[in-house]
Amino acid sequence: MEGALTARDRVGIQDFVLLDETTEAAFISNLKKRFSKDLIYTYIGTLLVSVNPYKELDIYNKKQMDIYMGVNFFELPPHIYALSDNAYHTMLTEFNNHFILISGESGAGKTEASKKILQYYAVSCPSTNLLNTVRDKMLMSNPVLEAFGNAKTLKNDNSSRFGKYMDIQFNSQGDAVGGHILNYLLEKSRVVHQNHGERNFHIFYQLVEGGSDDLLRQLGLERNCQHYNYLTQGECATVPSINDKNDWKSVKNALQIIDFDEMITNHLFGVVASVLHLGNVQFDTDSKGRAILDKNTELHWVSNLLDVDAHSLQEGLTFRKIEAKMDQVLSPFTVDHAIYARDALAKAIYGQTFTWLVNRINDSMENKDSAQKTVIGLLDIYGFEVFYVNSFEQFCINYCNEKLQQLFIQLTLKSEQEEYEAEGIEWEPVQFFNNKIICDLVEERHRGIISILDEECLRPGDATDLTFLERLEEKMGNHPHFVTHKLADKLTRKTLERGDFRLLHYAGEVTYCVVGFLDKNNDLLYRNIKDLMCQSKNAIVRECFATMETENKRRPETVATQFKCSLLKLTEMLMAKEAWYIRCLKSNESKKPGQFDDALIRHQVKYLGLMEHLRVRRAGFAYRRKYEDFLKRYKPLCPATWPHWRGVPADGVEALAQHLGYLPNEYKMGRTKIFIRHPRTLYATEDAFEKCKHDLATRLQAKYKGYRAKGEFRKQKEAATKIETCWRGVQARKEKEKRAWAVKVIKKFIKGYMTRGQAKTTDNSEYLAFVRQSYLNRLRNNLPKTVLDKTTWLTPPPVLTETSEILRELHYRLMVRKYVRGITPQRKAQLQLKLVTSSIFKGKKESYPQSVPQPFLDTRISDQEINMRILQVIRNEQIKYSVPVIKYDRNGFKPRPRQLILTQTAAYLIEEAKIKQRVLYTSLKGISVSNLTDGIIVFHITCEDPKQKGDLVMQCDHLFEFLTKLSIIANKQNAISVVQGSIKIEIQAGKESAVDFSTGQEPMVYKAKNGHLMVVANRARTR
């Protein structure tokens, strides 16, 4: 808690005791500041103040429960789990009984608070199958009691209309082993009457809306709340925030868990249905003004469901049985009396059934083990109520709150005084408002309001609510806390009606309207109807009314007296227990999240007596802590106590207080605790601690980081060493395995090598496989790239000779196939020409190899380069090929440049525009060339006429191309001769000469001295 003081400006103070000012304004401001941050819980010492946020907060999960289990009360932020856990562990430690008083206005969250406490104990206590069953029954009692005891009011859609006290029984080990419930003052009048905007008890609507069709048929009900008088008076049968169908399922499930069998459940719903039918019973009048019932269907259903005689029931609702000595007389009712009797019966049936239901739940949760047990009680009681019109119910509720406030102040003062005495601190008397005077005003025998009300109810004669008010004025006329219209001064009289009286409660003034006080206090049920109910065959009805002592002729106790007696028993029971308190506040009337209504909160703070409690807690010392806890937190502020105090904690705290400069009147040293008078002293201490924490944190961080770094370094070094060791071991083992494998492989390889020439055996199979694989891998990377490459095929090992030959043949076939498929038509034509050339000259003429890569052209002279006259002359013959040549004269061998044109039938030797010679292919008897590198060509022409020109000698740079074309055009492949030495030529008929060939450094052509044509060719290059 102290740790939150540094954030007090932002989120307020967790304990109101530590407020600087104990004013109402400071109290509400702190509450508002915390509410704005969704901090709905605040302490006043050990009292818990809870503000309803009207929204779901994520502070009730299992994780939160675990956080608060077994933790010191003030160690964590305020929470309902902290109070529940502290009460539980105090009970276990001291082995005594405790109770938690939950109070507040309707809608402030009292029922939810009691649920949260039960859920916490269900989770935090030890668990077995038996214990889980007990817890389930405790938890499931809530939806059942809410259905039968809660209703929608103007202030709350799920308002508890009864007071509930539940004892949770624990064994010595802290196990929840049983439970017991007491109920107080069920608002039975709600069964027959609801104010506008309010509803009857939830169970009626749940039955009509959620019951199955078969069940409703058996009970004679319709699925429409508007058909029942007891459900329509408030005109709000349907409420958006209430789902009656789902709630019905929850109630059915809960009844099964708390051991209600099907028959009992059906009887119970039959009783509920009978009340609805009873509300629809209508009376007529006869001629004498008496109430009568004729053929009433609703009455028939009531008698069936209650299992009583229909005639007797009709008689009980229309006649009163009067006993005079030995005789019995039936006195008829008027319609008003009949309606009163009907409503009285409905209230009695429902009220007695509710009591029976609580008893059945108690039987279900009862622990029959005789071992000693301790208990924690949960008192969920209505808070102080002030409405626009306050009636008998508000009077009883506010009287209850007066008694509880009296108990509250007594127990608080008692616990404070006991703590001071235990610590040896002088007790300083506390000034507070003692509300005993108001309690006596209400409950004092023969003189209190309840006694006067009972006297008026029992008084013979015409007693009314106004005569009761007159009696109050007579008896209470001088009481300072009582005033009526008659007794008030002129100013006050304006605020009071003639039928009102006003009480000045501890929480403020409340004006009560006396109308209905006598009827509600009497709550009479005529004896003949009681007798009839006792004769019922319905097990629940018979059991309920059997307890009403019908044989006893004495008048039963009034409602107020019964309530006073039960309240006195409750206070006696609570005085024997250790008290814990939860005060619930509504944040706003509209039930909207995030809204904080200051006026409404101020009103509740006043009515709940929170300022009174704060003043009692702050009367002496605002803050107290055990020496060990105080020293543990604040020891860094004093060099003498930091980091360790070796002595007695009290001496350490004294040294700390002296060092901090506490004045003698600011604190006291008890036996086990230090008491600090003013919150500002604690604030200064906490602020100093907050500043000290930063320096301390820096030093601790430095030390811790150094420690962590060293530890991390050592860990890393050790890890590295281990990893290195392991890695070396792994590597060594791998190396060993590798070497062993290598030895085995090498041995096998050597043996295989030695036996490689033998047939395949186990010794050489792997070696031979290796040889094959190795050869094939090398061959794959060194395959011949062209078809002409015949020399690069790798020599195979003996074992693969045959395989290699097959592969070589396949590979060359594949290359040839690829080559052939990749040849274009033009390329094919070229190759065919080259093939002809090869067949003529390959191996015969030295310059042939150099000509192979040179492509052949279609012609060497274009048509544009040939004279037009020539073209016209030979236009009838198709030109096949043209090439420039040098022609040597027959006489003197003088060189002359000419064009040689090949047509389809003849070869033409052209000089510009003149045809010098036409050689028909038929007259061409042979063609001669030398075997050297020269380009000389000799056409041997047939000479029959002496005047005819002889052989033609030419030199052509494109010899192979020209002769190949000529051989194909003229079909003269066999007429071409490759000659060594010299070629004889016939200059003209009968006259011969020769062309001689030799080799030299420079190529030359000239006329030799012997008259021959001398041709010197270059020597051929060797490849």
Short mmCIF file of N, CA, C and O in Angstrom, two decimals, residues 978-1016:
data_model
loop_
_atom_site.label_atom_id
_atom_site.label_comp_id
_atom_site.label_asym_id
_atom_site.label_seq_id
_atom_site.Cartn_x
_atom_site.Cartn_y
_atom_site.Cartn_z
N VAL A 978 44.37 -34.46 -114.20
CA VAL A 978 45.40 -33.78 -113.41
C VAL A 978 46.73 -34.34 -113.86
O VAL A 978 46.98 -35.53 -113.68
N VAL A 979 47.59 -33.45 -114.41
CA VAL A 979 48.82 -33.90 -115.10
C VAL A 979 50.03 -33.44 -114.31
O VAL A 979 50.04 -32.33 -113.78
N GLN A 980 51.06 -34.29 -114.26
CA GLN A 980 52.33 -33.92 -113.63
C GLN A 980 53.33 -33.55 -114.72
O GLN A 980 53.37 -34.17 -115.78
N GLY A 981 54.12 -32.53 -114.45
CA GLY A 981 55.20 -32.17 -115.38
C GLY A 981 54.74 -31.15 -116.39
O GLY A 981 54.83 -29.95 -116.15
N SER A 982 54.24 -31.60 -117.57
CA SER A 982 53.83 -30.66 -118.61
C SER A 982 52.59 -31.18 -119.32
O SER A 982 52.28 -32.36 -119.28
N ILE A 983 51.89 -30.21 -119.96
CA ILE A 983 50.66 -30.53 -120.68
C ILE A 983 50.89 -30.17 -122.15
O ILE A 983 51.25 -29.01 -122.45
N LYS A 984 50.66 -31.11 -122.99
CA LYS A 984 50.80 -30.85 -124.43
C LYS A 984 49.55 -30.14 -124.93
O LYS A 984 48.45 -30.50 -124.54
N ILE A 985 49.76 -29.16 -125.77
CA ILE A 985 48.63 -28.41 -126.33
C ILE A 985 48.77 -28.42 -127.85
O ILE A 985 49.88 -28.44 -128.40
N GLU A 986 47.61 -28.34 -128.49
CA GLU A 986 47.58 -28.27 -129.96
C GLU A 986 47.16 -26.86 -130.32
O GLU A 986 46.02 -26.46 -130.08
N ILE A 987 48.17 -26.09 -130.91
CA ILE A 987 47.92 -24.68 -131.21
C ILE A 987 46.93 -24.58 -132.36
O ILE A 987 46.02 -23.77 -132.32
N GLN A 988 47.11 -25.40 -133.38
CA GLN A 988 46.18 -25.55 -134.50
C GLN A 988 46.43 -26.90 -135.12
O GLN A 988 47.37 -27.58 -134.74
N ALA A 989 45.64 -27.23 -136.07
CA ALA A 989 45.78 -28.57 -136.62
C ALA A 989 47.17 -28.80 -137.13
O ALA A 989 47.69 -28.03 -137.96
N GLY A 990 47.80 -29.81 -136.52
CA GLY A 990 49.14 -30.19 -136.97
C GLY A 990 50.25 -29.43 -136.27
O GLY A 990 51.41 -29.74 -136.46
N LYS A 991 49.93 -28.45 -135.43
CA LYS A 991 50.97 -27.67 -134.77
C LYS A 991 50.79 -27.81 -133.27
O LYS A 991 49.73 -27.49 -132.73
N GLU A 992 51.84 -28.30 -132.59
CA GLU A 992 51.74 -28.56 -131.15
C GLU A 992 52.74 -27.70 -130.38
O GLU A 992 53.74 -27.26 -130.93
N SER A 993 52.42 -27.58 -129.07
CA SER A 993 53.33 -26.92 -128.13
C SER A 993 53.08 -27.56 -126.75
O SER A 993 52.41 -28.60 -126.67
N ALA A 994 53.56 -26.92 -125.68
CA ALA A 994 53.38 -27.52 -124.35
C ALA A 994 53.36 -26.42 -123.28
O ALA A 994 53.89 -25.32 -123.48
N VAL A 995 52.79 -26.80 -122.15
CA VAL A 995 52.82 -25.94 -120.94
C VAL A 995 53.59 -26.73 -119.88
O VAL A 995 53.21 -27.84 -119.53
N ASP A 996 54.71 -26.12 -119.45
CA ASP A 996 55.57 -26.80 -118.47
C ASP A 996 55.29 -26.22 -117.08
O ASP A 996 55.06 -25.00 -116.90
N PHE A 997 55.39 -27.08 -116.10
CA PHE A 997 55.10 -26.67 -114.70
C PHE A 997 56.27 -26.98 -113.80
O PHE A 997 56.93 -28.02 -113.96
N SER A 998 56.53 -26.03 -112.90
CA SER A 998 57.56 -26.25 -111.88
C SER A 998 57.17 -25.45 -110.64
O SER A 998 56.23 -24.64 -110.67
N THR A 999 57.95 -25.65 -109.59
CA THR A 999 57.66 -24.93 -108.35
C THR A 999 58.74 -23.95 -108.05
O THR A 999 59.90 -24.16 -108.46
N GLY A 1000 58.40 -22.87 -107.33
CA GLY A 1000 59.38 -21.86 -106.99
C GLY A 1000 58.89 -21.00 -105.84
O GLY A 1000 57.82 -21.21 -105.27
N GLN A 1001 59.78 -19.96 -105.58
CA GLN A 1001 59.43 -19.09 -104.45
C GLN A 1001 58.25 -18.20 -104.83
O GLN A 1001 57.39 -17.93 -104.00
N GLU A 1002 58.26 -17.71 -106.09
CA GLU A 1002 57.23 -16.80 -106.53
C GLU A 1002 56.50 -17.43 -107.71
O GLU A 1002 57.12 -17.98 -108.62
N PRO A 1003 55.18 -17.30 -107.74
CA PRO A 1003 54.45 -17.83 -108.89
C PRO A 1003 54.69 -16.94 -110.12
O PRO A 1003 54.66 -15.70 -110.01
N MET A 1004 54.94 -17.57 -111.26
CA MET A 1004 55.19 -16.84 -112.50
C MET A 1004 54.65 -17.64 -113.68
O MET A 1004 54.58 -18.86 -113.61
N VAL A 1005 54.27 -16.87 -114.75
CA VAL A 1005 53.87 -17.51 -116.03
C VAL A 1005 54.59 -16.72 -117.15
O VAL A 1005 54.42 -15.49 -117.24
N TYR A 1006 55.39 -17.43 -117.97
CA TYR A 1006 56.14 -16.75 -119.03
C TYR A 1006 56.47 -17.75 -120.13
O TYR A 1006 56.35 -18.94 -119.93
N LYS A 1007 56.91 -17.17 -121.26
CA LYS A 1007 57.28 -18.03 -122.40
C LYS A 1007 58.74 -18.43 -122.26
O LYS A 1007 59.62 -17.58 -122.14
N ALA A 1008 58.94 -19.72 -122.22
CA ALA A 1008 60.31 -20.22 -122.02
C ALA A 1008 61.08 -20.12 -123.35
O ALA A 1008 60.52 -19.91 -124.42
N LYS A 1009 62.37 -20.32 -123.17
CA LYS A 1009 63.24 -20.23 -124.36
C LYS A 1009 62.93 -21.33 -125.37
O LYS A 1009 63.18 -21.17 -126.57
N ASN A 1010 62.43 -22.42 -124.88
CA ASN A 1010 62.11 -23.53 -125.78
C ASN A 1010 60.78 -23.31 -126.48
O ASN A 1010 60.27 -24.18 -127.17
N GLY A 1011 60.19 -22.17 -126.23
CA GLY A 1011 58.94 -21.84 -126.88
C GLY A 1011 57.72 -22.33 -126.13
O GLY A 1011 56.58 -22.08 -126.55
N HIS A 1012 57.93 -23.04 -125.06
CA HIS A 1012 56.80 -23.50 -124.25
C HIS A 1012 56.33 -22.41 -123.26
O HIS A 1012 57.10 -21.50 -122.96
N LEU A 1013 55.10 -22.61 -122.76
CA LEU A 1013 54.61 -21.72 -121.69
C LEU A 1013 55.08 -22.28 -120.36
O LEU A 1013 54.79 -23.44 -120.03
N MET A 1014 55.87 -21.45 -119.65
CA MET A 1014 56.46 -21.91 -118.38
C MET A 1014 55.60 -21.39 -117.22
O MET A 1014 55.39 -20.18 -117.10
N VAL A 1015 55.10 -22.28 -116.34
CA VAL A 1015 54.30 -21.91 -115.16
C VAL A 1015 55.03 -22.32 -113.90
O VAL A 1015 55.36 -23.49 -113.73
N VAL A 1016 55.37 -21.31 -113.07
CA VAL A 1016 56.04 -21.59 -111.77
C VAL A 1016 54.98 -21.41 -110.66
O VAL A 1016 54.38 -20.34 -110.52
#
